[in-house]
Coordinates of N, CA and C in Angstrom, one line a residue:
M1 N 109.0 142.8 130.5 CA 108.2 142.1 129.5 C 107.0 143.0 129.1
R2 N 106.7 143.0 127.8 CA 105.6 143.8 127.4 C 104.3 143.2 128.0
R3 N 103.4 144.2 128.3 CA 102.2 143.8 129.0 C 101.3 142.9 128.2
S4 N 101.2 143.1 126.8 CA 100.4 142.3 126.0 C 101.0 140.8 125.9
A5 N 102.3 140.7 125.8 CA 102.9 139.4 125.7 C 102.7 138.6 126.9
F6 N 102.9 139.3 128.1 CA 102.7 138.6 129.3 C 101.3 138.2 129.6
L7 N 100.3 139.1 129.2 CA 98.9 138.8 129.3 C 98.6 137.5 128.5
S8 N 99.1 137.4 127.3 CA 98.8 136.3 126.5 C 99.3 135.0 127.1
L9 N 100.5 135.0 127.8 CA 101.0 133.8 128.4 C 100.2 133.4 129.6
V10 N 99.8 134.4 130.4 CA 99.0 134.1 131.6 C 97.6 133.6 131.2
A11 N 97.0 134.3 130.2 CA 95.7 133.8 129.7 C 95.8 132.4 129.2
G12 N 96.9 132.1 128.5 CA 97.1 130.8 127.9 C 97.2 129.8 128.9
S13 N 97.9 130.0 130.0 CA 98.0 129.1 131.1 C 96.7 128.8 131.8
A14 N 95.9 129.9 131.9 CA 94.5 129.7 132.5 C 93.6 128.9 131.6
L15 N 93.6 129.2 130.3 CA 92.8 128.4 129.4 C 93.3 126.9 129.3
G16 N 94.6 126.7 129.4 CA 95.1 125.4 129.3 C 94.7 124.6 130.5
L17 N 94.6 125.2 131.7 CA 94.2 124.5 132.9 C 92.7 124.2 132.7
L18 N 91.9 125.1 132.3 CA 90.5 124.9 132.1 C 90.2 123.8 131.1
A19 N 91.0 123.8 130.0 CA 90.8 122.8 128.9 C 91.1 121.4 129.5
A20 N 92.0 121.3 130.5 CA 92.4 120.0 131.0 C 91.3 119.4 131.9
I21 N 90.4 120.2 132.4 CA 89.4 119.7 133.3 C 88.2 119.2 132.5
P22 N 87.8 117.9 132.7 CA 86.7 117.4 132.0 C 85.4 118.3 132.1
A23 N 84.8 118.5 130.9 CA 83.7 119.4 130.9 C 82.5 118.9 131.7
Q24 N 82.4 117.6 131.9 CA 81.3 117.0 132.6 C 81.6 116.9 134.1
A25 N 82.8 117.3 134.5 CA 83.2 117.2 135.9 C 82.3 118.2 136.8
Q26 N 81.8 117.7 137.9 CA 81.0 118.5 138.7 C 81.6 118.8 140.1
Q27 N 82.7 118.0 140.4 CA 83.3 118.1 141.7 C 84.0 119.5 141.8
K28 N 83.9 120.1 143.0 CA 84.5 121.4 143.2 C 85.8 121.2 143.9
F29 N 86.8 122.1 143.6 CA 88.1 122.0 144.2 C 88.5 123.4 144.7
E30 N 89.0 123.4 145.9 CA 89.7 124.6 146.5 C 91.2 124.5 146.2
I31 N 91.8 125.5 145.6 CA 93.2 125.5 145.3 C 93.9 126.5 146.2
K32 N 94.9 125.9 146.9 CA 95.7 126.8 147.8 C 96.9 127.3 146.9
L33 N 96.9 128.6 146.8 CA 97.9 129.3 145.9 C 98.9 130.0 146.8
A34 N 100.2 129.7 146.7 CA 101.2 130.3 147.6 C 102.2 131.1 146.8
Y35 N 102.5 132.3 147.3 CA 103.6 133.1 146.6 C 104.2 133.9 147.7
F36 N 105.5 134.3 147.5 CA 106.4 134.8 148.5 C 106.5 136.3 148.7
V37 N 105.8 137.0 147.8 CA 105.7 138.5 147.9 C 104.3 138.9 148.2
G38 N 104.2 140.2 148.6 CA 102.8 140.7 148.9 C 102.0 141.0 147.6
D39 N 100.8 141.3 147.9 CA 99.8 141.5 146.8 C 100.1 142.7 146.0
Q40 N 101.0 143.6 146.5 CA 101.3 144.8 145.8 C 102.3 144.6 144.6
H41 N 102.9 143.4 144.6 CA 103.9 143.1 143.5 C 103.1 142.9 142.2
A42 N 103.7 143.3 141.1 CA 103.1 143.2 139.8 C 102.7 141.8 139.5
F43 N 103.5 140.8 139.7 CA 103.2 139.4 139.4 C 102.1 138.9 140.3
S44 N 102.1 139.3 141.6 CA 101.0 139.0 142.5 C 99.7 139.4 141.9
Q45 N 99.7 140.6 141.3 CA 98.5 141.1 140.7 C 98.0 140.2 139.6
W46 N 99.0 139.7 138.8 CA 98.6 138.7 137.7 C 98.1 137.4 138.3
L47 N 98.7 137.0 139.4 CA 98.2 135.7 140.0 C 96.8 135.9 140.5
I48 N 96.5 137.1 141.0 CA 95.1 137.3 141.5 C 94.2 137.3 140.3
K49 N 94.5 138.0 139.2 CA 93.7 138.1 138.0 C 93.5 136.7 137.4
W50 N 94.6 135.9 137.4 CA 94.6 134.6 136.8 C 93.7 133.7 137.6
S51 N 93.8 133.7 139.0 CA 92.9 132.8 139.8 C 91.5 133.3 139.7
D52 N 91.2 134.6 139.7 CA 89.9 135.1 139.6 C 89.3 134.7 138.2
A53 N 90.1 134.7 137.2 CA 89.5 134.3 135.9 C 89.2 132.8 135.8
L54 N 90.0 132.0 136.5 CA 89.7 130.6 136.6 C 88.5 130.3 137.4
E55 N 88.3 131.0 138.4 CA 87.1 130.8 139.2 C 85.8 131.2 138.4
K56 N 85.9 132.2 137.6 CA 84.8 132.7 136.8 C 84.5 131.7 135.7
E57 N 85.6 131.4 134.9 CA 85.4 130.5 133.7 C 85.1 129.1 134.1
S58 N 85.4 128.6 135.3 CA 85.1 127.3 135.6 C 83.7 127.1 136.2
N59 N 83.0 128.3 136.3 CA 81.6 128.3 136.8 C 81.6 127.8 138.2
G60 N 82.6 128.2 139.0 CA 82.6 127.8 140.4 C 83.2 126.5 140.8
R61 N 83.6 125.7 139.8 CA 84.2 124.4 140.1 C 85.6 124.6 140.7
L62 N 86.2 125.7 140.4 CA 87.5 126.0 141.1 C 87.4 127.2 141.9
T63 N 87.9 127.2 143.1 CA 88.0 128.4 144.0 C 89.4 128.4 144.5
F64 N 89.9 129.6 144.8 CA 91.3 129.8 145.2 C 91.3 130.4 146.6
K65 N 92.3 129.9 147.4 CA 92.6 130.5 148.7 C 94.1 130.9 148.6
R66 N 94.3 132.2 148.6 CA 95.6 132.7 148.3 C 96.4 133.0 149.6
F67 N 97.7 132.7 149.5 CA 98.7 132.8 150.6 C 99.8 133.7 150.2
P68 N 99.7 135.0 150.1 CA 100.7 135.9 149.7 C 101.8 136.1 150.8
G69 N 102.8 136.8 150.4 CA 103.8 137.3 151.4 C 104.5 136.2 152.2
A70 N 104.7 135.0 151.6 CA 105.4 133.9 152.3 C 104.6 133.4 153.5
Q71 N 103.3 133.6 153.5 CA 102.5 133.1 154.6 C 102.6 131.6 154.9
M72 N 102.7 130.9 153.8 CA 102.8 129.4 153.9 C 104.2 128.9 154.3
G73 N 105.2 129.7 154.0 CA 106.6 129.3 154.3 C 107.5 130.2 153.6
P74 N 108.8 130.2 154.0 CA 109.8 131.0 153.4 C 110.0 130.9 151.9
M75 N 110.5 131.9 151.3 CA 110.6 131.9 149.8 C 111.3 130.7 149.3
A76 N 112.4 130.2 150.0 CA 113.2 129.1 149.5 C 112.4 127.8 149.5
Q77 N 111.3 127.7 150.3 CA 110.5 126.5 150.4 C 109.4 126.4 149.4
H78 N 109.1 127.4 148.6 CA 107.9 127.4 147.8 C 107.8 126.3 146.7
Y79 N 109.0 125.9 146.2 CA 109.0 124.7 145.3 C 108.6 123.5 146.0
D80 N 109.1 123.3 147.2 CA 108.8 122.1 148.0 C 107.4 122.1 148.6
L81 N 106.9 123.3 148.8 CA 105.5 123.5 149.2 C 104.5 122.9 148.2
V82 N 104.8 123.2 146.9 CA 103.9 122.7 145.9 C 104.2 121.2 145.5
R83 N 105.5 120.9 145.6 CA 105.9 119.5 145.3 C 105.3 118.5 146.3
T84 N 105.3 118.9 147.5 CA 104.8 118.0 148.5 C 103.2 118.0 148.7
G85 N 102.6 119.1 148.1 CA 101.2 119.2 148.2 C 100.7 120.1 149.4
Q86 N 101.6 120.7 150.1 CA 101.1 121.6 151.1 C 100.4 122.8 150.4
A87 N 100.9 123.2 149.3 CA 100.3 124.2 148.4 C 99.9 123.4 147.2
D88 N 98.7 123.8 146.6 CA 98.3 123.2 145.3 C 99.0 123.8 144.1
V89 N 99.2 125.1 144.2 CA 99.9 125.9 143.2 C 100.8 126.9 143.9
A90 N 102.0 127.1 143.4 CA 102.9 128.0 144.0 C 103.7 128.7 142.9
W91 N 104.1 129.9 143.2 CA 105.0 130.7 142.4 C 106.4 130.7 143.1
Y92 N 107.4 130.2 142.5 CA 108.7 130.0 143.1 C 109.8 130.5 142.3
L93 N 110.9 130.9 143.0 CA 112.1 131.5 142.4 C 113.1 130.3 142.3
H94 N 113.6 130.0 141.1 CA 114.6 129.0 141.0 C 115.9 129.3 141.7
G95 N 116.3 130.5 141.7 CA 117.5 130.9 142.4 C 117.5 130.8 143.9
A96 N 116.3 130.6 144.5 CA 116.2 130.5 145.9 C 116.8 129.2 146.4
T97 N 116.9 128.2 145.5 CA 117.5 126.9 145.9 C 118.7 126.6 144.9
P98 N 119.8 127.3 145.0 CA 120.9 127.3 144.0 C 121.3 125.8 143.7
G99 N 121.5 125.5 142.4 CA 121.9 124.2 142.0 C 120.9 123.2 141.8
R100 N 119.7 123.5 142.3 CA 118.6 122.5 142.2 C 118.0 122.4 140.8
F101 N 118.1 123.5 140.0 CA 117.6 123.5 138.6 C 118.7 124.0 137.7
P102 N 119.7 123.2 137.5 CA 120.9 123.7 136.8 C 120.7 124.1 135.4
L103 N 119.8 123.4 134.6 CA 119.5 123.8 133.3 C 118.7 125.1 133.2
V104 N 117.7 125.2 134.0 CA 116.9 126.4 134.1 C 117.8 127.6 134.4
E105 N 118.7 127.4 135.3 CA 119.6 128.5 135.8 C 120.5 129.0 134.8
I106 N 120.7 128.4 133.7 CA 121.6 128.9 132.6 C 121.1 130.3 132.2
I107 N 119.8 130.5 132.2 CA 119.3 131.8 131.7 C 119.7 132.9 132.6
Q108 N 120.2 132.6 133.8 CA 120.6 133.7 134.7 C 122.1 134.1 134.5
L109 N 122.7 133.5 133.5 CA 124.1 134.0 133.2 C 124.2 135.4 132.8
P110 N 125.2 136.2 133.3 CA 125.2 137.6 133.0 C 125.2 137.9 131.5
Y111 N 124.3 138.9 131.2 CA 124.2 139.4 129.8 C 123.7 138.4 128.8
L112 N 123.2 137.3 129.2 CA 122.7 136.3 128.3 C 121.3 136.7 127.7
T113 N 120.5 137.3 128.6 CA 119.1 137.6 128.3 C 118.9 139.1 128.3
G114 N 118.4 139.7 127.2 CA 118.3 141.1 127.1 C 117.0 141.7 127.7
S115 N 116.0 140.9 127.9 CA 114.7 141.5 128.4 C 113.9 140.3 129.0
A116 N 112.9 140.7 129.8 CA 112.0 139.7 130.4 C 111.2 139.0 129.3
E117 N 110.9 139.8 128.3 CA 110.1 139.1 127.2 C 110.9 138.0 126.5
I118 N 112.2 138.3 126.2 CA 113.0 137.2 125.6 C 113.2 136.1 126.6
G119 N 113.5 136.3 127.8 CA 113.7 135.3 128.8 C 112.5 134.4 129.0
T120 N 111.3 135.0 129.0 CA 110.1 134.3 129.2 C 109.7 133.5 128.0
K121 N 110.0 134.0 126.8 CA 109.7 133.2 125.6 C 110.6 132.0 125.5
V122 N 111.9 132.2 125.9 CA 112.8 131.1 125.8 C 112.4 130.0 126.8
L123 N 112.1 130.4 128.0 CA 111.8 129.4 129.1 C 110.5 128.6 128.7
N124 N 109.6 129.2 127.9 CA 108.3 128.5 127.6 C 108.4 127.9 126.2
D125 N 109.5 127.8 125.6 CA 109.6 127.1 124.3 C 109.2 125.7 124.5
P126 N 108.2 125.2 123.8 CA 107.7 123.8 124.0 C 108.7 122.7 124.0
E127 N 109.6 122.8 123.0 CA 110.6 121.7 122.9 C 111.6 121.7 124.0
L128 N 112.0 122.9 124.4 CA 113.0 123.1 125.5 C 112.3 122.6 126.8
R129 N 111.1 123.0 127.0 CA 110.4 122.6 128.2 C 110.3 121.1 128.2
A130 N 109.8 120.5 127.1 CA 109.5 119.0 127.1 C 110.8 118.2 127.3
K131 N 111.9 118.6 126.7 CA 113.1 117.8 126.7 C 113.9 118.0 128.0
Y132 N 113.9 119.2 128.5 CA 114.9 119.5 129.6 C 114.3 120.2 130.8
L133 N 113.6 121.3 130.7 CA 113.3 122.1 131.8 C 112.2 121.6 132.8
D134 N 111.2 121.0 132.2 CA 110.1 120.5 133.1 C 110.6 119.3 133.9
A135 N 111.6 118.5 133.3 CA 112.1 117.3 134.0 C 112.8 117.7 135.3
E136 N 113.4 118.9 135.3 CA 114.1 119.3 136.5 C 113.2 119.7 137.6
Q137 N 111.9 119.9 137.3 CA 111.0 120.4 138.3 C 110.1 119.2 138.6
R138 N 110.6 118.2 139.3 CA 109.9 116.9 139.6 C 108.8 117.1 140.6
G139 N 107.7 116.4 140.4 CA 106.6 116.4 141.3 C 105.6 117.5 141.1
V140 N 105.8 118.3 140.1 CA 104.9 119.4 139.8 C 104.6 119.4 138.3
K141 N 103.4 120.0 138.0 CA 103.0 120.3 136.7 C 103.3 121.8 136.4
T142 N 104.3 122.1 135.6 CA 104.7 123.5 135.4 C 103.7 124.1 134.5
L143 N 103.1 125.2 134.9 CA 102.1 125.9 134.2 C 102.6 127.1 133.4
L144 N 103.7 127.7 133.9 CA 104.2 128.9 133.3 C 105.6 129.2 133.9
M145 N 106.5 129.6 133.0 CA 107.8 130.0 133.5 C 108.1 131.4 133.0
M146 N 108.9 132.2 133.7 CA 109.1 133.6 133.3 C 110.4 134.1 133.9
T147 N 110.9 135.3 133.5 CA 111.9 136.0 134.1 C 111.5 137.4 134.4
H148 N 112.2 138.1 135.3 CA 111.9 139.5 135.5 C 112.8 140.3 134.5
Q149 N 112.6 141.6 134.5 CA 113.4 142.5 133.6 C 114.9 142.4 134.1
P150 N 115.8 142.7 133.3 CA 117.2 142.6 133.7 C 117.5 143.5 134.9
G151 N 118.4 143.0 135.8 CA 118.6 143.6 137.1 C 119.8 144.6 137.1
N152 N 119.9 145.4 138.0 CA 120.9 146.4 138.2 C 121.5 146.4 139.6
L153 N 122.5 147.3 139.8 CA 123.2 147.4 141.1 C 122.7 148.6 141.8
F154 N 122.3 148.4 143.1 CA 121.8 149.5 143.9 C 122.6 149.5 145.2
T155 N 123.0 150.7 145.7 CA 123.8 150.8 146.9 C 123.2 151.8 147.8
T156 N 123.7 151.7 149.1 CA 123.1 152.6 150.1 C 123.9 153.9 150.3
K157 N 125.2 153.8 150.2 CA 126.1 155.0 150.6 C 127.0 155.4 149.4
V158 N 127.6 154.4 148.8 CA 128.7 154.7 147.8 C 128.2 154.5 146.4
P159 N 128.2 155.5 145.6 CA 127.8 155.3 144.2 C 128.8 154.5 143.4
V160 N 128.4 153.6 142.6 CA 129.4 152.8 141.8 C 129.3 153.4 140.3
R161 N 130.4 154.0 139.9 CA 130.5 154.6 138.6 C 131.5 153.9 137.7
K162 N 132.4 153.2 138.4 CA 133.5 152.4 137.6 C 133.7 151.1 138.4
V163 N 134.4 150.2 137.8 CA 134.6 148.9 138.4 C 135.3 149.0 139.7
D164 N 136.3 149.8 139.8 CA 137.1 150.0 141.0 C 136.2 150.4 142.2
D165 N 135.1 151.1 142.0 CA 134.2 151.5 143.0 C 133.6 150.3 143.8
L166 N 133.6 149.1 143.1 CA 133.0 148.0 143.7 C 133.9 147.3 144.8
K167 N 135.1 147.5 144.7 CA 136.1 146.8 145.6 C 135.7 147.0 147.1
G168 N 135.6 145.9 147.7 CA 135.3 145.9 149.1 C 133.8 146.1 149.5
L169 N 133.0 146.4 148.5 CA 131.6 146.6 148.9 C 130.9 145.2 149.0
R170 N 130.1 145.1 150.0 CA 129.4 143.8 150.3 C 128.0 143.9 149.6
I171 N 127.9 143.1 148.6 CA 126.7 143.2 147.7 C 125.9 141.9 147.7
R172 N 124.7 142.0 148.0 CA 123.8 140.8 148.0 C 123.6 140.3 146.5
F173 N 123.8 139.0 146.4 CA 123.7 138.4 145.0 C 122.4 137.6 144.9
A174 N 121.9 137.5 143.7 CA 120.6 136.8 143.4 C 120.7 135.4 143.1
S175 N 121.9 134.9 142.6 CA 122.1 133.5 142.2 C 123.6 133.2 142.2
P176 N 124.0 132.0 142.2 CA 125.4 131.6 142.2 C 126.2 132.3 141.0
T177 N 125.5 132.3 139.8 CA 126.2 133.0 138.7 C 126.5 134.4 138.9
I178 N 125.5 135.1 139.6 CA 125.7 136.5 139.9 C 126.7 136.7 141.0
R179 N 126.8 135.7 141.9 CA 127.8 135.8 143.0 C 129.2 135.8 142.3
D180 N 129.4 134.9 141.4 CA 130.7 134.8 140.7 C 131.0 136.0 139.9
Y181 N 130.0 136.6 139.3 CA 130.1 137.8 138.5 C 130.5 139.0 139.4
L182 N 129.9 139.1 140.5 CA 130.2 140.2 141.4 C 131.7 140.1 142.0
A183 N 132.0 138.8 142.3 CA 133.4 138.6 142.8 C 134.4 138.9 141.7
A184 N 134.1 138.6 140.5 CA 135.1 138.9 139.4 C 135.2 140.4 139.2
L185 N 134.2 141.2 139.6 CA 134.3 142.6 139.5 C 135.0 143.3 140.7
G186 N 135.3 142.5 141.7 CA 135.9 143.0 142.9 C 135.1 143.2 144.1
A187 N 133.8 142.9 144.0 CA 132.9 143.1 145.1 C 133.0 141.9 146.1
T188 N 132.4 142.0 147.2 CA 132.3 140.9 148.2 C 130.9 140.4 148.2
P189 N 130.6 139.3 147.5 CA 129.2 138.8 147.4 C 128.7 138.3 148.8
V190 N 127.5 138.6 149.1 CA 126.9 138.1 150.4 C 125.6 137.5 150.1
G191 N 125.3 136.3 150.6 CA 124.1 135.6 150.4 C 123.0 136.1 151.4
V192 N 122.0 136.7 150.9 CA 120.9 137.2 151.7 C 119.6 136.9 151.0
I193 N 118.6 136.3 151.7 CA 117.3 136.0 151.2 C 116.6 137.3 150.7
A194 N 116.0 137.2 149.6 CA 115.4 138.4 149.0 C 114.5 139.2 150.0
T195 N 113.7 138.4 150.8 CA 112.8 139.1 151.7 C 113.5 139.7 152.9
E196 N 114.8 139.4 153.1 CA 115.5 140.0 154.2 C 116.5 141.1 153.8
Q197 N 116.4 141.5 152.5 CA 117.3 142.6 152.0 C 117.1 143.9 152.8
A198 N 115.9 144.3 153.0 CA 115.7 145.6 153.6 C 116.3 145.7 155.0
E199 N 116.1 144.6 155.8 CA 116.7 144.6 157.1 C 118.2 144.6 157.1
Q200 N 118.8 143.8 156.2 CA 120.3 143.8 156.2 C 120.9 145.1 155.6
L201 N 120.2 145.7 154.7 CA 120.7 147.0 154.2 C 120.6 148.1 155.3
Q202 N 119.5 148.1 156.0 CA 119.4 149.1 157.1 C 120.4 148.9 158.2
K203 N 120.7 147.6 158.5 CA 121.7 147.3 159.5 C 123.1 147.6 159.1
G204 N 123.3 147.7 157.7 CA 124.7 147.9 157.2 C 125.4 146.6 157.0
T205 N 124.8 145.5 157.2 CA 125.4 144.2 156.9 C 125.8 144.1 155.5
I206 N 125.1 144.7 154.6 CA 125.4 144.7 153.2 C 125.4 146.2 152.7
D207 N 126.2 146.5 151.7 CA 126.2 147.8 151.2 C 125.3 148.0 150.0
G208 N 124.8 147.0 149.4 CA 124.0 147.1 148.2 C 123.4 145.8 147.8
T209 N 122.7 145.8 146.7 CA 122.1 144.6 146.2 C 122.0 144.7 144.7
V210 N 121.9 143.5 144.0 CA 121.6 143.5 142.6 C 120.1 143.0 142.5
I211 N 119.3 143.7 141.8 CA 117.9 143.4 141.7 C 117.3 144.2 140.6
D212 N 116.1 143.9 140.1 CA 115.5 144.7 139.1 C 114.7 145.8 139.7
Y213 N 114.3 146.8 138.9 CA 113.6 148.0 139.5 C 112.3 147.6 140.2
G214 N 111.6 146.6 139.6 CA 110.3 146.2 140.2 C 110.5 145.6 141.5
G215 N 111.5 144.8 141.6 CA 111.8 144.2 142.9 C 112.2 145.2 144.0
A216 N 113.1 146.1 143.6 CA 113.6 147.1 144.5 C 112.4 148.1 144.9
G217 N 111.7 148.5 144.0 CA 110.7 149.6 144.3 C 109.4 149.1 144.8
I218 N 108.9 147.9 144.3 CA 107.6 147.5 144.6 C 107.6 146.2 145.5
A219 N 108.2 145.2 145.1 CA 108.1 143.9 145.8 C 108.7 144.0 147.2
F220 N 109.9 144.6 147.3 CA 110.6 144.6 148.6 C 110.8 146.0 149.2
K221 N 110.2 147.0 148.6 CA 110.1 148.3 149.1 C 111.4 148.9 149.7
L222 N 112.4 148.9 148.8 CA 113.7 149.3 149.1 C 114.0 150.8 148.8
G223 N 113.0 151.4 148.2 CA 113.2 152.8 147.7 C 113.8 153.8 148.7
G224 N 113.3 153.6 150.0 CA 113.8 154.6 151.0 C 115.1 154.2 151.6
I225 N 115.7 153.1 151.2 CA 116.9 152.6 151.8 C 118.1 152.8 150.8
L226 N 117.8 152.5 149.5 CA 118.8 152.5 148.5 C 118.9 154.0 148.0
K227 N 120.2 154.4 147.8 CA 120.4 155.8 147.5 C 121.0 156.0 146.1
H228 N 121.7 154.9 145.6 CA 122.3 155.0 144.3 C 122.0 153.8 143.4
S229 N 121.9 154.1 142.1 CA 121.7 153.0 141.2 C 122.7 153.0 140.1
T230 N 123.2 151.8 139.7 CA 124.1 151.7 138.5 C 123.4 150.8 137.5
E231 N 123.0 151.3 136.4 CA 122.3 150.6 135.4 C 123.2 149.7 134.6
M232 N 123.2 148.4 134.9 CA 124.0 147.4 134.3 C 123.2 146.4 133.4
Y233 N 121.9 146.3 133.7 CA 121.0 145.3 133.0 C 121.8 144.0 132.7
S234 N 122.3 143.4 133.8 CA 123.3 142.4 133.6 C 122.8 141.0 133.8
F235 N 121.6 140.8 134.4 CA 121.1 139.4 134.6 C 119.6 139.4 134.8
V236 N 119.0 138.2 134.7 CA 117.6 138.0 135.0 C 117.5 136.9 136.0
S237 N 116.4 136.8 136.8 CA 116.1 135.7 137.6 C 114.9 135.0 137.0
S238 N 114.8 133.7 137.2 CA 113.7 132.9 136.6 C 112.8 132.4 137.7
F239 N 111.6 132.2 137.3 CA 110.5 131.7 138.2 C 109.6 130.7 137.5
S240 N 108.9 130.0 138.3 CA 107.8 129.1 137.7 C 106.5 129.2 138.5
V241 N 105.4 129.1 137.8 CA 104.1 128.8 138.5 C 103.8 127.4 138.2
A242 N 103.6 126.6 139.2 CA 103.4 125.1 139.1 C 102.3 124.6 140.0
M243 N 101.7 123.5 139.6 CA 100.7 122.8 140.3 C 101.3 121.5 140.8
N244 N 100.9 121.1 142.0 CA 101.3 119.8 142.5 C 100.8 118.7 141.5
Q245 N 101.7 117.8 141.1 CA 101.3 116.8 140.1 C 100.1 116.0 140.5
D246 N 100.1 115.5 141.7 CA 98.9 114.7 142.1 C 97.6 115.5 142.1
F247 N 97.7 116.8 142.5 CA 96.5 117.6 142.4 C 96.1 117.8 141.0
W248 N 97.0 118.0 140.1 CA 96.7 118.1 138.7 C 96.0 116.9 138.2
N249 N 96.6 115.7 138.5 CA 96.0 114.5 138.0 C 94.6 114.3 138.6
K250 N 94.3 114.8 139.8 CA 93.0 114.6 140.4 C 92.0 115.5 139.7
I251 N 92.3 116.8 139.5 CA 91.3 117.6 138.9 C 91.1 117.4 137.4
C252 N 92.1 116.7 136.8 CA 92.0 116.4 135.3 C 91.5 115.0 135.1
R253 N 91.2 114.3 136.1 CA 90.8 112.9 135.9 C 89.5 112.8 135.2
R254 N 89.4 111.9 134.2 CA 88.2 111.8 133.3 C 87.5 110.5 133.6

């Protein structure tokens, strides 16, 4: 996604949260912010800037305590962490709990979305959000939705240059739609949590993974393990940044 477009979305979500807080409110709130990758990840950096901006613009009424790197719980639990109030705000991956957000997951269909910018704009369409997408994310106030850039195939030993090269290779999939896509191409899809990819690749339990460049190179530090890339730009994964609904109601109480 273009830097300027993403900046506008993040800034807009920060301003929207500030606008919701009564101007006369003097109570201070500490916000527990949970995310499943380390602070080196590009979106972690945006979360840090977003939370810092809110602290500054709220004149100290809001302070953040950040829990990066799945400190608060495994990646698959981040939606429930914010839904139940263990976290006040969380960034979570819809594909980490397959089938839980079926309408949101449509955007993960192969070759449906050509860029992170397109995917993020679609997911944040006001009418689409109001009628369908927000309702799937019960118990939270969705602040922002987004996708990463289209993902590719990466392998450790065998380069994939034609469809037949995939036969018999054990490839980690990112979502059920990509599982079915890989199976149709002749690969053997294997379910592996994103944060466990490096270990499973090193052990040889899987022969490769489908992921975007940012995830491979920065978020999960797979550059020293993966030896071959096949640029397919075949899918995106979707995410949300959301606040616990009760916490939202509390800080926005007038």
